[in-house]
Amino acid sequence: MTEKNFKSGFVAIVGRPNVGKSTLLNHIMGEKIAIMSNKAQTTRNKIQGIYTTENEQIVFIDTPGIHKPHNSLGDFMVKSALSALHEADAIWFVVNANEERGGGDDFIIERLKEITSTPIYLVINKIDLVHPNDLLPIMDSYQNALDWSEVFPISAKSGVNVAELVNSVAQRLEVGPQYFPADQITDHPERFVISELIREKILQLTGQEVPHSVAVVIEKIERESEQKVQISATIIVDRPGQKKIIIGKQGSVIKEIGIRARKDIERLLGDRVNLTTWVKVEDRWRDKPQALQTYGYSEEDY
């Protein structure tokens, strides 16, 4: 393919929390670049997955789930998600096949109506969880809400129709530059990805309340030898009780967090890793502008 025929563009993936946007991105990329959890509001920052072939480069923007915010961190997440609508060449609005259309979906649809010239796809995820007969009413409930460019029922988990979805948006791309090297899969530095992998393990191992109060800061990444890397991380929570939960009885929980995170980090880096973690309490950090900026949730990021 000659350079003048190379296509490129940006695709924003938006939706309510827990509709499987991160699972979809990871499936397209063939490896984990966005963390996954069965808890809502897992994604906090816009995460770009860079998909490059001989013919095109598509930058997929996985956005935080759009929800009613209850603190400054929530405000940041929603603004970050909505900002992606205005920087994309195509938009995928992801909904769940096993949930009825609700107020949160309608809120997003109203924002999508403000986008006049960008192709907007309705992506109905988790079709593996419903009977085919139950899929039609869900599709009908969205059919007339917007003039969709395409409607794609998919399963991000199993991959059903995902390749077809990617091919469809690729065909709509215009001739453009290759923004990133062909072997680069995300725009985020390793430090960010490592902090997200640790936060993912906290989401997996703690209850419903703790995860939304957690931030992870990588204090140090230092090579000890040719094959071993030393990483130090601080886990921030906003109440002493949450610190106790994360540490666990005789340190059992934080030990398991470290074991699981280290395995993923070693796969990411291709090196042995020595991971050290501490837990720090900072009261109401999610409503402190300075803390949000320090922990990576700055308005400069959207």
Coordinates of C-alpha atoms in Angstrom, one line a residue:
M1 CA 0.0 0.0 0.0
T2 CA 1.5 3.3 -1.0
E3 CA 1.8 6.1 1.5
K4 CA -0.7 8.3 -0.3
N5 CA -3.4 5.6 0.1
F6 CA -2.8 5.0 3.8
K7 CA -5.9 5.8 5.9
S8 CA -6.1 6.9 9.5
G9 CA -8.5 8.3 12.1
F10 CA -9.8 8.4 15.6
V11 CA -12.8 6.4 16.9
A12 CA -14.4 7.4 20.3
I13 CA -16.0 4.5 22.3
V14 CA -18.6 5.9 24.6
G15 CA -21.4 4.6 26.8
R16 CA -22.7 4.2 30.4
P17 CA -20.5 2.5 33.0
N18 CA -20.0 -1.3 32.7
V19 CA -21.2 -1.8 29.1
G20 CA -17.9 -3.5 28.1
K21 CA -16.0 -0.7 26.3
S22 CA -12.7 -1.8 27.8
T23 CA -13.3 -5.4 26.9
L24 CA -14.0 -4.4 23.4
L25 CA -10.8 -2.3 23.1
N26 CA -8.7 -5.1 24.5
H27 CA -10.2 -7.6 22.1
I28 CA -9.4 -5.4 19.1
M29 CA -5.9 -4.8 20.3
G30 CA -5.3 -8.5 21.1
E31 CA -3.9 -7.7 24.6
K32 CA -4.8 -5.8 27.7
I33 CA -4.3 -2.0 27.6
A34 CA -7.5 -1.0 29.4
I35 CA -8.3 -2.5 32.8
M36 CA -11.5 -4.5 33.2
S37 CA -13.8 -5.1 36.2
N38 CA -17.4 -6.1 36.9
K39 CA -17.6 -2.8 38.9
A40 CA -19.0 0.3 37.3
Q41 CA -16.8 3.3 36.5
T42 CA -13.6 1.3 36.1
T43 CA -12.1 3.5 33.4
R44 CA -11.2 7.0 34.6
N45 CA -9.0 8.4 31.9
K46 CA -9.3 8.3 28.1
I47 CA -7.2 5.4 27.0
Q48 CA -6.1 5.2 23.4
G49 CA -5.5 1.9 21.7
I50 CA -3.5 2.2 18.5
Y51 CA -4.5 -0.4 15.9
T52 CA -2.2 -0.4 12.8
T53 CA -2.3 -2.5 9.7
E54 CA -0.5 -2.2 6.4
N55 CA -3.4 -0.1 5.1
E56 CA -4.6 2.0 8.0
Q57 CA -4.1 3.2 11.6
I58 CA -7.1 3.5 13.8
V59 CA -6.8 5.2 17.2
F60 CA -9.6 3.9 19.5
I61 CA -10.4 6.2 22.4
D62 CA -11.9 4.2 25.3
T63 CA -13.6 6.8 27.5
P64 CA -14.9 6.7 31.1
G65 CA -18.4 5.5 31.5
I66 CA -20.8 8.5 31.4
H67 CA -22.7 8.8 34.7
K68 CA -24.1 11.3 37.1
P69 CA -21.0 12.6 39.0
H70 CA -20.9 12.8 42.8
N71 CA -17.5 14.4 43.2
S72 CA -14.8 16.3 41.3
L73 CA -13.3 13.0 40.1
G74 CA -16.7 12.1 38.6
D75 CA -16.9 15.5 36.9
F76 CA -13.4 14.9 35.4
M77 CA -14.5 11.5 34.1
V78 CA -17.7 12.7 32.4
K79 CA -16.0 15.8 30.9
S80 CA -13.2 13.6 29.7
A81 CA -15.7 11.2 28.0
L82 CA -17.8 13.9 26.4
S83 CA -14.7 15.7 25.1
A84 CA -13.8 12.7 23.0
L85 CA -17.0 13.2 20.9
H86 CA -15.5 16.3 19.4
E87 CA -12.1 14.8 18.5
A88 CA -13.2 11.7 16.7
D89 CA -13.7 10.7 13.1
A90 CA -16.3 8.1 14.2
I91 CA -18.2 7.3 17.4
W92 CA -19.2 3.9 18.8
F93 CA -22.1 4.2 21.3
V94 CA -22.0 1.0 23.3
V95 CA -25.1 -0.3 25.1
N96 CA -25.9 -3.6 26.8
A97 CA -28.1 -6.1 25.1
N98 CA -29.3 -7.4 28.4
E99 CA -30.4 -4.1 29.8
E100 CA -33.3 -1.9 28.8
R101 CA -32.6 1.6 27.5
G102 CA -32.6 4.0 30.4
G103 CA -32.1 7.6 31.4
G104 CA -28.3 7.4 31.2
D105 CA -28.5 6.2 27.6
D106 CA -30.9 9.0 26.8
F107 CA -28.5 11.5 28.3
I108 CA -25.7 10.3 26.0
I109 CA -28.0 10.2 23.0
E110 CA -28.9 13.9 23.6
R111 CA -25.1 14.7 23.5
L112 CA -24.7 12.6 20.4
K113 CA -27.4 14.7 18.7
E114 CA -25.1 17.7 18.9
I115 CA -22.6 15.9 16.6
T116 CA -23.7 16.6 13.1
S117 CA -21.1 15.3 10.6
T118 CA -19.4 12.4 12.4
P119 CA -20.6 8.8 11.7
I120 CA -22.2 7.4 14.9
Y121 CA -22.5 3.6 15.3
L122 CA -24.9 1.9 17.7
V123 CA -23.0 -1.0 19.2
I124 CA -25.1 -3.5 21.1
N125 CA -22.8 -5.5 23.3
K126 CA -23.2 -8.7 25.3
I127 CA -25.5 -10.4 22.8
D128 CA -24.2 -13.7 24.2
L129 CA -26.2 -13.0 27.3
V130 CA -29.6 -12.8 25.6
H131 CA -31.8 -15.0 23.5
P132 CA -31.9 -13.8 19.8
N133 CA -35.6 -13.1 20.2
D134 CA -34.9 -10.8 23.1
L135 CA -32.4 -8.8 21.0
L136 CA -34.9 -7.3 18.6
P137 CA -36.9 -5.3 21.2
I138 CA -33.6 -3.7 22.4
M139 CA -32.6 -2.8 18.9
D140 CA -36.1 -1.4 18.3
S141 CA -35.9 0.8 21.4
Y142 CA -32.9 2.6 20.0
Q143 CA -33.7 2.5 16.3
N144 CA -35.5 5.8 16.1
A145 CA -33.5 7.6 18.8
L146 CA -30.9 8.7 16.3
D147 CA -30.0 8.4 12.7
W148 CA -27.3 5.7 13.3
S149 CA -24.7 5.2 10.5
E150 CA -24.6 1.5 11.4
V151 CA -26.1 -0.8 14.0
F152 CA -23.8 -3.7 15.2
P153 CA -24.9 -6.4 17.7
I154 CA -21.6 -7.8 19.1
S155 CA -20.0 -9.8 21.9
A156 CA -16.8 -8.1 22.9
K157 CA -16.0 -11.0 25.2
S158 CA -16.2 -13.7 22.5
G159 CA -15.4 -11.5 19.6
V160 CA -18.7 -12.1 17.6
N161 CA -19.0 -9.4 14.9
V162 CA -16.0 -7.3 16.4
A163 CA -13.9 -7.8 13.3
E164 CA -16.8 -6.8 11.1
L165 CA -17.3 -3.7 13.2
V166 CA -13.6 -2.7 12.9
N167 CA -13.7 -3.3 9.1
S168 CA -16.8 -1.2 8.7
V169 CA -15.2 1.8 10.4
A170 CA -11.9 1.3 8.6
Q171 CA -13.8 1.7 5.3
R172 CA -15.1 5.1 6.4
L173 CA -11.6 6.5 7.2
E174 CA -10.1 9.1 5.0
V175 CA -6.5 9.2 3.7
G176 CA -4.3 10.4 6.5
P177 CA -0.9 10.1 8.2
Q178 CA 0.4 7.4 10.4
Y179 CA 0.3 9.1 13.8
F180 CA 2.2 6.5 15.8
P181 CA 4.9 3.9 15.1
A182 CA 3.4 0.6 13.8
D183 CA 4.5 -1.3 16.9
Q184 CA 3.0 1.1 19.4
I185 CA -0.3 0.0 20.9
T186 CA -1.2 2.8 23.3
D187 CA -0.4 6.5 23.8
H188 CA 0.0 6.1 27.6
P189 CA 3.4 5.7 29.1
E190 CA 4.4 2.4 30.9
R191 CA 4.0 4.2 34.3
F192 CA 0.3 4.9 33.6
V193 CA -0.4 1.3 32.4
I194 CA 1.4 -0.2 35.5
S195 CA -0.7 2.0 37.9
E196 CA -3.9 0.9 36.1
L197 CA -2.9 -2.8 36.3
I198 CA -2.5 -2.4 40.1
R199 CA -5.8 -0.6 40.4
E200 CA -7.5 -3.4 38.4
K201 CA -6.4 -5.9 41.0
I202 CA -7.8 -3.7 43.8
L203 CA -11.1 -3.6 41.9
Q204 CA -11.1 -7.4 41.7
L205 CA -10.2 -8.1 45.4
T206 CA -12.2 -5.5 47.3
G207 CA -15.9 -4.6 47.8
Q208 CA -18.1 -2.1 46.1
E209 CA -17.3 1.0 48.1
V210 CA -13.5 0.9 48.1
P211 CA -12.6 0.9 44.4
H212 CA -14.1 4.3 43.7
S213 CA -11.9 5.8 46.5
V214 CA -8.6 4.4 45.2
A215 CA -5.8 6.0 43.2
V216 CA -2.5 4.4 42.4
V217 CA 0.7 6.4 42.0
I218 CA 3.9 4.9 40.7
E219 CA 6.7 6.4 42.8
K220 CA 9.7 4.6 41.2
I221 CA 10.6 2.4 38.3
E222 CA 14.2 1.4 38.5
R223 CA 16.2 -1.3 36.7
E224 CA 18.1 -3.5 39.2
S225 CA 19.7 -5.7 36.6
E226 CA 19.3 -6.6 32.9
Q227 CA 16.4 -8.9 33.8
K228 CA 14.8 -7.3 36.9
V229 CA 12.9 -4.1 37.5
Q230 CA 12.1 -2.6 40.9
I231 CA 8.7 -0.8 41.1
S232 CA 7.4 1.1 44.1
A233 CA 3.7 2.2 44.2
T234 CA 1.5 4.0 46.6
I235 CA -2.2 3.2 46.9
I236 CA -4.3 6.2 48.0
V237 CA -7.7 5.9 49.7
D238 CA -9.8 8.5 51.5
R239 CA -10.6 6.7 54.8
P240 CA -8.7 4.6 57.3
G241 CA -11.3 1.8 57.1
Q242 CA -10.5 1.4 53.4
K243 CA -6.8 1.1 54.2
K244 CA -7.6 -1.8 56.5
I245 CA -9.6 -3.5 53.8
I246 CA -6.9 -3.2 51.2
I247 CA -4.2 -4.4 53.5
G248 CA -6.4 -7.3 54.7
K249 CA -5.9 -9.6 57.7
Q250 CA -2.2 -10.0 58.3
G251 CA -1.6 -8.3 54.9
S252 CA -3.4 -11.0 52.9
V253 CA -5.2 -8.7 50.5
I254 CA -2.4 -6.4 49.6
K255 CA -0.1 -9.4 49.1
E256 CA -2.6 -10.9 46.6
I257 CA -2.9 -7.6 44.9
G258 CA 0.9 -7.5 44.4
I259 CA 1.0 -11.1 43.2
R260 CA -1.7 -10.6 40.5
A261 CA -0.4 -7.2 39.4
R262 CA 3.2 -8.4 39.2
K263 CA 2.2 -11.1 36.7
D264 CA 0.6 -8.6 34.4
I265 CA 3.4 -6.1 34.7
E266 CA 6.0 -8.8 33.9
R267 CA 4.0 -9.6 30.7
L268 CA 3.9 -5.9 29.9
L269 CA 7.6 -5.2 30.4
G270 CA 9.0 -8.6 29.5
D271 CA 11.2 -8.6 32.6
R272 CA 11.0 -9.9 36.2
V273 CA 9.5 -7.4 38.5
N274 CA 9.9 -6.7 42.2
L275 CA 6.8 -4.8 43.2
T276 CA 6.5 -2.9 46.5
T277 CA 3.2 -1.2 47.6
W278 CA 2.2 1.1 50.4
V279 CA -1.3 2.4 51.3
K280 CA -1.8 6.0 52.2
V281 CA -5.0 7.8 53.5
E282 CA -5.8 11.2 52.1
D283 CA -9.2 12.5 53.2
R284 CA -11.6 13.4 50.4
W285 CA -8.9 13.4 47.7
R286 CA -11.5 13.0 45.0
D287 CA -12.7 16.6 45.7
K288 CA -9.3 18.2 45.9
P289 CA -8.0 19.8 42.7
Q290 CA -4.4 19.5 43.7
A291 CA -4.8 15.8 44.6
L292 CA -6.6 15.1 41.3
Q293 CA -3.8 16.7 39.3
T294 CA -1.1 14.9 41.3
Y295 CA -2.8 11.5 40.8
G296 CA -3.3 11.9 37.1
Y297 CA -6.8 13.4 36.7
S298 CA -6.0 16.8 35.3
E299 CA -8.3 18.9 33.1
E300 CA -5.3 19.2 30.8
D301 CA -5.9 15.6 29.9
Y302 CA -9.1 16.3 28.0

